[in-house]
Every structure is written in structure tokens, then in C-alpha cells.
Short mmCIF file of N, CA and C in Angstrom, two decimals:
data_model
loop_
_atom_site.label_atom_id
_atom_site.label_comp_id
_atom_site.label_asym_id
_atom_site.label_seq_id
_atom_site.Cartn_x
_atom_site.Cartn_y
_atom_site.Cartn_z
N MET A 271 -69.84 62.10 -54.54
CA MET A 271 -69.10 62.32 -55.71
C MET A 271 -69.93 61.88 -56.91
N THR A 272 -70.12 62.62 -57.97
CA THR A 272 -70.86 62.15 -59.09
C THR A 272 -70.04 61.20 -59.98
N ALA A 273 -70.74 60.58 -60.90
CA ALA A 273 -70.05 59.62 -61.76
C ALA A 273 -69.04 60.27 -62.61
N HIS A 274 -69.43 61.54 -63.10
CA HIS A 274 -68.56 62.29 -63.94
C HIS A 274 -67.28 62.68 -63.16
N THR A 275 -67.45 63.07 -61.95
CA THR A 275 -66.30 63.50 -61.08
C THR A 275 -65.41 62.32 -60.84
N GLN A 276 -65.98 61.07 -60.65
CA GLN A 276 -65.20 59.89 -60.32
C GLN A 276 -64.42 59.57 -61.59
N THR A 277 -65.11 59.59 -62.77
CA THR A 277 -64.29 59.37 -63.96
C THR A 277 -63.17 60.35 -64.25
N ALA A 278 -63.50 61.64 -64.02
CA ALA A 278 -62.42 62.62 -64.23
C ALA A 278 -61.27 62.32 -63.25
N HIS A 279 -61.51 62.01 -62.05
CA HIS A 279 -60.53 61.72 -60.98
C HIS A 279 -59.67 60.43 -61.46
N ALA A 280 -60.39 59.40 -61.98
CA ALA A 280 -59.63 58.24 -62.50
C ALA A 280 -58.74 58.53 -63.59
N HIS A 281 -59.23 59.34 -64.55
CA HIS A 281 -58.36 59.78 -65.64
C HIS A 281 -57.20 60.54 -65.21
N GLU A 282 -57.36 61.42 -64.25
CA GLU A 282 -56.19 62.17 -63.75
C GLU A 282 -55.23 61.31 -63.03
N GLU A 283 -55.75 60.29 -62.30
CA GLU A 283 -54.81 59.36 -61.67
C GLU A 283 -54.01 58.57 -62.67
N ALA A 284 -54.67 58.18 -63.81
CA ALA A 284 -53.93 57.49 -64.81
C ALA A 284 -52.90 58.32 -65.45
N ARG A 285 -53.18 59.56 -65.69
CA ARG A 285 -52.15 60.47 -66.31
C ARG A 285 -51.03 60.72 -65.32
N GLY A 286 -51.32 60.68 -64.06
CA GLY A 286 -50.32 60.89 -63.00
C GLY A 286 -49.34 59.67 -62.97
N ARG A 287 -49.91 58.47 -63.12
CA ARG A 287 -49.06 57.31 -63.22
C ARG A 287 -48.19 57.32 -64.46
N LEU A 288 -48.72 57.70 -65.55
CA LEU A 288 -47.86 57.78 -66.74
C LEU A 288 -46.78 58.79 -66.66
N ARG A 289 -47.20 60.02 -66.12
CA ARG A 289 -46.15 61.07 -65.85
C ARG A 289 -45.02 60.51 -64.96
N ASP A 290 -45.46 59.85 -63.92
CA ASP A 290 -44.41 59.34 -62.91
C ASP A 290 -43.48 58.29 -63.56
N ARG A 291 -44.00 57.47 -64.37
CA ARG A 291 -43.29 56.43 -64.98
C ARG A 291 -42.49 56.78 -66.17
N TYR A 292 -42.97 57.70 -67.06
CA TYR A 292 -42.29 58.07 -68.38
C TYR A 292 -41.88 59.42 -68.55
N LEU A 293 -42.38 60.42 -67.84
CA LEU A 293 -42.01 61.80 -68.09
C LEU A 293 -40.83 62.20 -67.20
N LEU A 294 -39.64 62.15 -67.92
CA LEU A 294 -38.38 62.45 -67.17
C LEU A 294 -38.16 63.92 -66.99
N PRO A 295 -37.52 64.42 -66.01
CA PRO A 295 -37.21 65.75 -65.87
C PRO A 295 -36.37 66.29 -67.15
N ALA A 296 -36.51 67.56 -67.49
CA ALA A 296 -35.85 67.94 -68.71
C ALA A 296 -34.34 67.67 -68.76
N ASP A 297 -33.67 67.77 -67.62
CA ASP A 297 -32.22 67.57 -67.48
C ASP A 297 -31.86 66.11 -67.53
N ALA A 298 -32.77 65.16 -67.44
CA ALA A 298 -32.61 63.74 -67.46
C ALA A 298 -32.99 63.13 -68.77
N ARG A 299 -33.67 63.85 -69.68
CA ARG A 299 -34.15 63.31 -70.92
C ARG A 299 -33.05 63.11 -71.90
N PRO A 300 -32.96 62.00 -72.57
CA PRO A 300 -31.97 61.87 -73.64
C PRO A 300 -32.35 62.71 -74.87
N ALA A 301 -31.36 62.97 -75.68
CA ALA A 301 -31.66 63.75 -76.93
C ALA A 301 -32.57 62.88 -77.83
N SER A 302 -33.40 63.57 -78.62
CA SER A 302 -34.19 62.74 -79.55
C SER A 302 -33.26 62.16 -80.68
N THR A 303 -33.68 61.14 -81.17
CA THR A 303 -33.00 60.51 -82.29
C THR A 303 -33.42 61.14 -83.66
N ALA A 304 -34.48 61.98 -83.66
CA ALA A 304 -34.95 62.64 -84.84
C ALA A 304 -34.34 64.04 -84.96
N ARG A 305 -34.46 64.55 -86.17
CA ARG A 305 -34.06 65.95 -86.49
C ARG A 305 -35.17 66.89 -86.54
N GLY A 306 -36.39 66.36 -86.65
CA GLY A 306 -37.61 67.23 -86.82
C GLY A 306 -38.58 66.51 -87.72
N LEU A 307 -39.74 67.23 -87.87
CA LEU A 307 -40.75 66.71 -88.85
C LEU A 307 -40.46 67.21 -90.24
N HIS A 308 -40.06 66.25 -91.11
CA HIS A 308 -39.83 66.63 -92.44
C HIS A 308 -41.16 67.08 -93.16
N HIS A 309 -42.14 66.28 -93.10
CA HIS A 309 -43.46 66.67 -93.55
C HIS A 309 -44.52 65.70 -92.96
N ALA A 310 -45.73 66.15 -92.83
CA ALA A 310 -46.83 65.35 -92.55
C ALA A 310 -47.76 65.42 -93.80
N ALA A 311 -48.28 64.35 -94.31
CA ALA A 311 -49.01 64.31 -95.54
C ALA A 311 -50.48 63.98 -95.32
N LEU A 312 -51.37 64.86 -95.88
CA LEU A 312 -52.85 64.72 -95.73
C LEU A 312 -53.42 64.42 -97.14
N VAL A 313 -54.70 64.12 -97.14
CA VAL A 313 -55.30 63.93 -98.44
C VAL A 313 -56.24 65.07 -98.77
N SER A 314 -56.12 65.49 -100.00
CA SER A 314 -56.87 66.66 -100.63
C SER A 314 -57.84 66.13 -101.63
N SER A 315 -59.04 66.69 -101.66
CA SER A 315 -59.99 66.37 -102.64
C SER A 315 -59.94 67.33 -103.82
N ASP A 316 -59.30 68.53 -103.70
CA ASP A 316 -59.17 69.46 -104.70
C ASP A 316 -57.80 70.27 -104.56
N VAL A 317 -56.85 69.97 -105.48
CA VAL A 317 -55.55 70.53 -105.31
C VAL A 317 -55.55 72.03 -105.33
N GLU A 318 -56.34 72.71 -106.28
CA GLU A 318 -56.31 74.10 -106.36
C GLU A 318 -56.95 74.77 -105.15
N ARG A 319 -58.03 74.21 -104.66
CA ARG A 319 -58.76 74.73 -103.47
C ARG A 319 -57.75 74.69 -102.28
N THR A 320 -57.07 73.54 -102.17
CA THR A 320 -56.11 73.30 -101.06
C THR A 320 -54.99 74.39 -101.12
N VAL A 321 -54.45 74.57 -102.34
CA VAL A 321 -53.37 75.58 -102.49
C VAL A 321 -53.93 76.94 -102.17
N ARG A 322 -55.12 77.29 -102.66
CA ARG A 322 -55.62 78.71 -102.23
C ARG A 322 -55.81 78.80 -100.75
N PHE A 323 -56.33 77.82 -100.05
CA PHE A 323 -56.48 77.81 -98.62
C PHE A 323 -55.17 78.04 -97.88
N TYR A 324 -54.24 77.15 -98.18
CA TYR A 324 -53.05 77.16 -97.39
C TYR A 324 -52.05 78.26 -97.79
N GLN A 325 -52.02 78.58 -99.05
CA GLN A 325 -51.10 79.66 -99.47
C GLN A 325 -51.72 81.06 -99.32
N GLU A 326 -52.85 81.28 -99.89
CA GLU A 326 -53.49 82.60 -99.89
C GLU A 326 -54.11 83.01 -98.65
N LEU A 327 -54.77 82.10 -97.87
CA LEU A 327 -55.44 82.40 -96.62
C LEU A 327 -54.45 82.29 -95.39
N LEU A 328 -53.75 81.17 -95.32
CA LEU A 328 -52.88 81.00 -94.14
C LEU A 328 -51.60 81.50 -94.34
N GLY A 329 -51.09 81.75 -95.53
CA GLY A 329 -49.73 82.29 -95.78
C GLY A 329 -48.63 81.31 -95.79
N PHE A 330 -48.92 80.09 -96.16
CA PHE A 330 -47.91 79.04 -96.18
C PHE A 330 -47.49 78.80 -97.64
N PRO A 331 -46.34 79.24 -98.13
CA PRO A 331 -45.95 79.14 -99.47
C PRO A 331 -45.93 77.76 -100.05
N LEU A 332 -46.49 77.54 -101.26
CA LEU A 332 -46.32 76.25 -101.92
C LEU A 332 -44.95 76.19 -102.44
N VAL A 333 -44.15 75.10 -102.11
CA VAL A 333 -42.73 74.93 -102.48
C VAL A 333 -42.46 73.74 -103.31
N GLU A 334 -43.36 72.87 -103.60
CA GLU A 334 -43.16 71.81 -104.55
C GLU A 334 -44.52 71.26 -104.97
N LEU A 335 -44.61 70.79 -106.18
CA LEU A 335 -45.81 70.13 -106.75
C LEU A 335 -45.33 69.18 -107.77
N ILE A 336 -45.48 67.91 -107.48
CA ILE A 336 -45.05 66.72 -108.37
C ILE A 336 -45.99 65.61 -108.42
N GLU A 337 -45.86 64.71 -109.38
CA GLU A 337 -46.74 63.52 -109.40
C GLU A 337 -46.34 62.61 -108.27
N ASN A 338 -47.39 62.09 -107.70
CA ASN A 338 -47.21 61.17 -106.58
C ASN A 338 -46.70 59.77 -107.26
N ARG A 339 -45.53 59.33 -106.83
CA ARG A 339 -44.87 58.22 -107.38
C ARG A 339 -45.60 56.89 -107.10
N ASP A 340 -46.53 56.91 -106.11
CA ASP A 340 -47.23 55.71 -105.69
C ASP A 340 -48.58 55.49 -106.48
N TYR A 341 -49.06 56.59 -107.03
CA TYR A 341 -50.39 56.52 -107.72
C TYR A 341 -50.39 57.43 -108.83
N PRO A 342 -50.26 56.90 -110.11
CA PRO A 342 -50.17 57.73 -111.28
C PRO A 342 -51.36 58.60 -111.42
N GLY A 343 -51.18 59.81 -111.81
CA GLY A 343 -52.22 60.82 -111.84
C GLY A 343 -52.38 61.61 -110.63
N SER A 344 -51.87 61.05 -109.53
CA SER A 344 -52.09 61.81 -108.22
C SER A 344 -51.01 62.91 -108.08
N THR A 345 -51.35 63.91 -107.44
CA THR A 345 -50.38 64.99 -107.21
C THR A 345 -50.00 65.13 -105.68
N HIS A 346 -48.72 65.33 -105.51
CA HIS A 346 -48.04 65.41 -104.16
C HIS A 346 -47.48 66.80 -104.12
N PHE A 347 -47.93 67.63 -103.13
CA PHE A 347 -47.59 68.98 -103.10
C PHE A 347 -47.34 69.32 -101.65
N PHE A 348 -46.44 70.45 -101.40
CA PHE A 348 -45.91 70.75 -100.16
C PHE A 348 -45.89 72.23 -99.86
N PHE A 349 -46.17 72.56 -98.67
CA PHE A 349 -46.21 73.99 -98.16
C PHE A 349 -45.17 74.10 -97.17
N ASP A 350 -44.45 75.29 -97.08
CA ASP A 350 -43.50 75.66 -96.12
C ASP A 350 -44.25 76.19 -94.83
N ILE A 351 -44.15 75.52 -93.75
CA ILE A 351 -44.74 75.94 -92.47
C ILE A 351 -43.70 76.45 -91.46
N GLY A 352 -42.48 76.78 -91.95
CA GLY A 352 -41.46 77.37 -91.16
C GLY A 352 -40.48 76.41 -90.57
N HIS A 353 -39.32 76.93 -90.26
CA HIS A 353 -38.25 76.19 -89.62
C HIS A 353 -37.94 74.80 -90.28
N GLY A 354 -37.96 74.75 -91.62
CA GLY A 354 -37.68 73.64 -92.32
C GLY A 354 -38.70 72.52 -92.33
N ASN A 355 -39.95 72.90 -91.80
CA ASN A 355 -41.03 71.88 -91.85
C ASN A 355 -41.96 72.06 -92.97
N LEU A 356 -42.51 70.96 -93.41
CA LEU A 356 -43.43 71.02 -94.53
C LEU A 356 -44.76 70.36 -94.20
N LEU A 357 -45.82 70.89 -94.78
CA LEU A 357 -47.08 70.23 -94.70
C LEU A 357 -47.38 69.75 -96.18
N ALA A 358 -47.64 68.48 -96.37
CA ALA A 358 -47.85 67.93 -97.68
C ALA A 358 -49.21 67.46 -97.90
N PHE A 359 -49.65 67.30 -99.18
CA PHE A 359 -50.91 66.70 -99.56
C PHE A 359 -50.86 65.79 -100.70
N PHE A 360 -51.74 64.84 -100.77
CA PHE A 360 -51.93 64.00 -101.98
C PHE A 360 -53.32 64.25 -102.40
N ASP A 361 -53.61 64.16 -103.79
CA ASP A 361 -54.95 63.91 -104.23
C ASP A 361 -55.01 62.51 -104.76
N PHE A 362 -56.18 61.97 -104.85
CA PHE A 362 -56.26 60.61 -105.45
C PHE A 362 -57.43 60.66 -106.47
N PRO A 363 -57.22 61.19 -107.62
CA PRO A 363 -58.35 61.30 -108.57
C PRO A 363 -58.79 59.93 -108.96
N GLY A 364 -60.12 59.77 -109.01
CA GLY A 364 -60.69 58.48 -109.38
C GLY A 364 -61.00 57.54 -108.29
N LEU A 365 -60.42 57.81 -107.08
CA LEU A 365 -60.63 56.92 -105.93
C LEU A 365 -61.87 57.58 -105.14
N ASP A 366 -62.58 56.68 -104.54
CA ASP A 366 -63.74 57.21 -103.76
C ASP A 366 -63.29 57.31 -102.27
N VAL A 367 -62.60 58.34 -102.03
CA VAL A 367 -61.99 58.66 -100.76
C VAL A 367 -63.15 59.40 -99.97
N GLY A 368 -63.48 58.85 -98.75
CA GLY A 368 -64.51 59.46 -97.90
C GLY A 368 -64.11 60.66 -97.18
N PRO A 369 -65.03 61.34 -96.49
CA PRO A 369 -64.74 62.44 -95.69
C PRO A 369 -63.94 62.09 -94.42
N TYR A 370 -63.36 63.13 -93.85
CA TYR A 370 -62.54 62.98 -92.66
C TYR A 370 -63.27 62.16 -91.52
N LEU A 371 -62.64 61.24 -90.96
CA LEU A 371 -63.15 60.56 -89.77
C LEU A 371 -62.04 60.46 -88.66
N GLU A 372 -62.43 60.57 -87.48
CA GLU A 372 -61.56 60.39 -86.32
C GLU A 372 -61.52 58.94 -85.96
N VAL A 373 -60.34 58.33 -86.14
CA VAL A 373 -60.24 56.89 -85.93
C VAL A 373 -58.94 56.75 -85.07
N PHE A 374 -58.80 55.60 -84.40
CA PHE A 374 -57.53 55.26 -83.70
C PHE A 374 -56.32 55.29 -84.72
N GLY A 375 -55.37 55.90 -84.26
CA GLY A 375 -54.16 55.98 -85.09
C GLY A 375 -54.29 57.13 -86.17
N GLY A 376 -55.52 57.73 -86.27
CA GLY A 376 -55.72 58.75 -87.28
C GLY A 376 -55.30 60.18 -86.74
N LEU A 377 -55.50 61.08 -87.59
CA LEU A 377 -55.15 62.48 -87.29
C LEU A 377 -56.23 63.08 -86.49
N HIS A 378 -55.81 63.73 -85.30
CA HIS A 378 -56.73 64.54 -84.60
C HIS A 378 -56.69 66.04 -85.02
N HIS A 379 -55.55 66.61 -84.94
CA HIS A 379 -55.30 67.93 -85.53
C HIS A 379 -53.90 68.11 -85.70
N ILE A 380 -53.54 69.20 -86.48
CA ILE A 380 -52.15 69.67 -86.69
C ILE A 380 -52.01 70.97 -86.07
N ALA A 381 -51.08 71.21 -85.14
CA ALA A 381 -50.84 72.46 -84.48
C ALA A 381 -49.58 73.07 -85.12
N ILE A 382 -49.80 74.35 -85.56
CA ILE A 382 -48.65 75.07 -86.22
C ILE A 382 -48.45 76.34 -85.45
N SER A 383 -47.16 76.49 -84.98
CA SER A 383 -46.81 77.73 -84.24
C SER A 383 -46.75 78.97 -85.18
N MET A 384 -47.12 80.08 -84.60
CA MET A 384 -47.16 81.25 -85.36
C MET A 384 -46.85 82.40 -84.46
N ASP A 385 -46.14 83.43 -84.91
CA ASP A 385 -45.86 84.64 -84.18
C ASP A 385 -47.21 85.27 -83.81
N PRO A 386 -47.33 85.72 -82.59
CA PRO A 386 -48.64 86.36 -82.16
C PRO A 386 -49.20 87.45 -83.12
N ASP A 387 -48.37 88.25 -83.64
CA ASP A 387 -48.91 89.26 -84.58
C ASP A 387 -49.55 88.63 -85.84
N ARG A 388 -48.79 87.67 -86.45
CA ARG A 388 -49.33 86.92 -87.59
C ARG A 388 -50.57 86.17 -87.17
N TRP A 389 -50.50 85.55 -86.02
CA TRP A 389 -51.69 84.79 -85.47
C TRP A 389 -52.94 85.62 -85.56
N GLY A 390 -52.81 86.83 -85.02
CA GLY A 390 -54.02 87.72 -85.00
C GLY A 390 -54.51 88.11 -86.40
N GLU A 391 -53.46 88.31 -87.37
CA GLU A 391 -53.77 88.66 -88.73
C GLU A 391 -54.47 87.44 -89.41
N ILE A 392 -54.05 86.23 -89.14
CA ILE A 392 -54.62 85.08 -89.83
C ILE A 392 -56.00 84.85 -89.19
N ARG A 393 -56.26 85.02 -87.90
CA ARG A 393 -57.51 84.92 -87.23
C ARG A 393 -58.48 85.87 -88.00
N ASP A 394 -58.05 87.16 -88.26
CA ASP A 394 -58.99 88.08 -88.86
C ASP A 394 -59.23 87.57 -90.37
N ARG A 395 -58.21 87.02 -91.03
CA ARG A 395 -58.41 86.56 -92.38
C ARG A 395 -59.42 85.43 -92.42
N LEU A 396 -59.28 84.49 -91.49
CA LEU A 396 -60.28 83.39 -91.39
C LEU A 396 -61.72 83.81 -91.08
N ASP A 397 -61.74 84.83 -90.21
CA ASP A 397 -63.11 85.42 -89.88
C ASP A 397 -63.67 86.04 -91.15
N ALA A 398 -62.86 86.78 -91.87
CA ALA A 398 -63.36 87.55 -93.13
C ALA A 398 -63.72 86.53 -94.19
N ALA A 399 -63.15 85.37 -94.21
CA ALA A 399 -63.37 84.37 -95.27
C ALA A 399 -64.55 83.42 -94.83
N GLY A 400 -65.06 83.72 -93.61
CA GLY A 400 -66.18 82.92 -93.17
C GLY A 400 -65.85 81.49 -92.67
N VAL A 401 -64.60 81.31 -92.27
CA VAL A 401 -64.21 79.98 -91.66
C VAL A 401 -64.55 80.04 -90.15
N GLU A 402 -65.24 79.02 -89.80
CA GLU A 402 -65.64 78.89 -88.39
C GLU A 402 -64.40 78.59 -87.55
N VAL A 403 -64.18 79.38 -86.56
CA VAL A 403 -62.93 79.34 -85.74
C VAL A 403 -63.32 79.27 -84.31
N ALA A 404 -62.72 78.38 -83.52
CA ALA A 404 -62.84 78.33 -82.09
C ALA A 404 -61.53 78.77 -81.49
N GLU A 405 -61.59 79.79 -80.61
CA GLU A 405 -60.45 80.31 -79.96
C GLU A 405 -60.42 79.82 -78.51
N HIS A 406 -59.20 79.21 -78.10
CA HIS A 406 -59.07 78.77 -76.76
C HIS A 406 -57.79 79.25 -76.11
N SER A 407 -57.81 79.48 -74.85
CA SER A 407 -56.59 79.83 -74.08
C SER A 407 -55.91 81.06 -74.52
N GLU A 408 -56.53 81.84 -75.26
CA GLU A 408 -55.96 83.16 -75.80
C GLU A 408 -54.79 82.95 -76.75
N VAL A 409 -54.34 81.73 -77.07
CA VAL A 409 -53.33 81.44 -78.03
C VAL A 409 -53.58 80.43 -79.04
N SER A 410 -54.79 79.69 -79.01
CA SER A 410 -55.10 78.61 -79.87
C SER A 410 -56.32 78.98 -80.79
N LEU A 411 -56.22 78.79 -82.04
CA LEU A 411 -57.34 78.90 -83.01
C LEU A 411 -57.49 77.50 -83.57
N TYR A 412 -58.69 76.89 -83.46
CA TYR A 412 -59.02 75.68 -84.06
C TYR A 412 -60.04 75.86 -85.24
N PHE A 413 -59.77 75.27 -86.34
CA PHE A 413 -60.69 75.40 -87.41
C PHE A 413 -60.53 74.37 -88.50
N PRO A 414 -61.49 74.08 -89.32
CA PRO A 414 -61.35 73.07 -90.35
C PRO A 414 -60.61 73.55 -91.59
N GLY A 415 -59.80 72.72 -92.18
CA GLY A 415 -59.22 72.98 -93.51
C GLY A 415 -60.22 72.71 -94.55
N PRO A 416 -59.84 72.84 -95.87
CA PRO A 416 -60.84 72.64 -96.91
C PRO A 416 -61.41 71.24 -97.02
N ASP A 417 -60.74 70.26 -96.52
CA ASP A 417 -61.36 68.90 -96.55
C ASP A 417 -61.77 68.43 -95.17
N GLY A 418 -61.83 69.30 -94.18
CA GLY A 418 -62.35 68.96 -92.84
C GLY A 418 -61.28 68.63 -91.93
N GLU A 419 -60.01 68.59 -92.44
CA GLU A 419 -58.84 68.38 -91.56
C GLU A 419 -58.83 69.45 -90.42
N ARG A 420 -58.54 68.99 -89.19
CA ARG A 420 -58.60 69.94 -88.09
C ARG A 420 -57.18 70.58 -87.92
N LEU A 421 -57.23 71.84 -87.88
CA LEU A 421 -56.01 72.63 -87.79
C LEU A 421 -56.08 73.52 -86.51
N GLU A 422 -54.85 73.69 -85.97
CA GLU A 422 -54.75 74.63 -84.83
C GLU A 422 -53.56 75.55 -85.17
N LEU A 423 -53.75 76.86 -85.05
CA LEU A 423 -52.72 77.85 -85.08
C LEU A 423 -52.56 78.23 -83.63
N ILE A 424 -51.24 78.05 -83.13
CA ILE A 424 -50.91 78.39 -81.79
C ILE A 424 -49.90 79.52 -81.68
N ALA A 425 -50.18 80.49 -80.84
CA ALA A 425 -49.31 81.70 -80.75
C ALA A 425 -48.13 81.43 -79.78
N ASP A 426 -48.15 80.27 -79.23
CA ASP A 426 -46.90 79.97 -78.34
C ASP A 426 -45.79 79.69 -79.27
N PRO A 427 -44.62 79.96 -78.84
CA PRO A 427 -43.26 79.58 -79.54
C PRO A 427 -43.12 78.11 -79.64
N LEU A 428 -42.31 77.65 -80.57
CA LEU A 428 -42.01 76.22 -80.57
C LEU A 428 -41.36 75.90 -79.19
N GLY A 429 -41.61 74.73 -78.71
CA GLY A 429 -41.11 74.20 -77.40
C GLY A 429 -41.74 74.78 -76.22
N GLU A 430 -42.97 75.48 -76.43
CA GLU A 430 -43.71 75.96 -75.29
C GLU A 430 -45.09 75.41 -75.50
N MET A 431 -45.84 75.23 -74.40
CA MET A 431 -47.23 74.75 -74.39
C MET A 431 -47.97 75.57 -73.36
N TYR A 432 -48.77 76.45 -73.85
CA TYR A 432 -49.65 77.36 -73.02
C TYR A 432 -48.86 78.02 -71.86
N GLY A 433 -47.66 78.54 -72.32
CA GLY A 433 -46.88 79.36 -71.37
C GLY A 433 -45.86 78.57 -70.60
N SER A 434 -45.82 77.20 -70.68
CA SER A 434 -44.85 76.41 -69.98
C SER A 434 -43.73 75.90 -71.09
N GLN A 435 -42.48 76.00 -70.67
CA GLN A 435 -41.45 75.50 -71.50
C GLN A 435 -41.41 74.05 -71.41
N ILE A 436 -41.70 73.32 -72.47
CA ILE A 436 -41.72 71.82 -72.47
C ILE A 436 -40.43 71.30 -73.18
N LEU A 437 -39.67 72.14 -73.90
CA LEU A 437 -38.38 71.72 -74.44
C LEU A 437 -37.41 72.78 -74.05
N PRO A 438 -36.08 72.40 -74.01
CA PRO A 438 -35.16 73.39 -73.63
C PRO A 438 -35.08 74.55 -74.65
N ALA A 439 -34.88 75.77 -74.19
CA ALA A 439 -34.93 76.95 -75.11
C ALA A 439 -33.98 76.84 -76.24
N ASP A 440 -32.82 76.12 -76.07
CA ASP A 440 -31.85 75.96 -77.14
C ASP A 440 -32.15 74.83 -78.11
N HIS A 441 -33.25 74.24 -77.89
CA HIS A 441 -33.73 73.12 -78.76
C HIS A 441 -33.97 73.33 -80.17
#
């Protein structure tokens, strides 16, 4: 057995222990205490470029644009990503904010569910706009946003993951 195979096997064993200890069967899980994701907030280096990307290219309508109450001169703006969920951004003019870095506790990617027909349409728009897209499992598109944020558009319905129902259908 190679070192890589041994490591992969050890990781799978660790996931198995976690599943056995914490992943309850659907009928035994308590209801969540949350109502849903109100918004996730990211940092934008250019408000107009971000609005063009998310509204014009991806089709997420801009629904609010206000001053950030925590930093005068900063803009806080929100896009509708469906089902009452919002994707928000801040800009921080005058601050030396660096490029995206993957760090512990940091953002890896945001996955947004999309109807398969719209998914294909947006894939074509991204391609026409020259955005580098990686397609996986015939339902996932991974690509960078205007500031390097990692995005995934997934053609699976909410509550499903690659064809498996992970939340009850009535959720």
C-alpha cells in the first residue's frame, strides 16, 4: 500500500468515525434552530464591477445599496440569490485590503443552487465573458468572482447533494 493510499484510507476512517458519532438519520435529527441564511457578506474592491458581475452576468438582482454603518464611506450592498437569501458585499475605500487567501475559518466557496436550464445559460454567459470555469459532476460550475472569491453554481435542488437527498423534501 502506498503512502498516498494509506493517508486516503486514514482520512476515510476519520470521516467514518465522525459520521457514526454525529450524523443522525434524517428521521432522528432535531429541527434546526435557524430559519435560513439571511446573508453572507464578502469584501469587494470595486462596487460597480461587483454589481455588473453579479447582476448582469449571473442574474442576481441588486436589492439594496447603503452606507456601511461600521465604516464611514464604505458601501454595503445586497443581491437576491433566491428563496429569501441574500449575498452581500462591503467595500472598504482607503484600506489596504489584500487579495483572497484561504485561511482557517475563512471562506472556501459559496455554492448557489440554480435551475438546470438557467445553470446552462449562465455557464454559456461565463464562457462568453472569458471567465475560467471548472465543471464537475455534471452539476457544478466553479469559477472566481471579480475579487477572486470562489463561487459554485450547482444544478442540484436545495436540500440535495449530487443526486442524494440530504434534507427532507418538505424542508
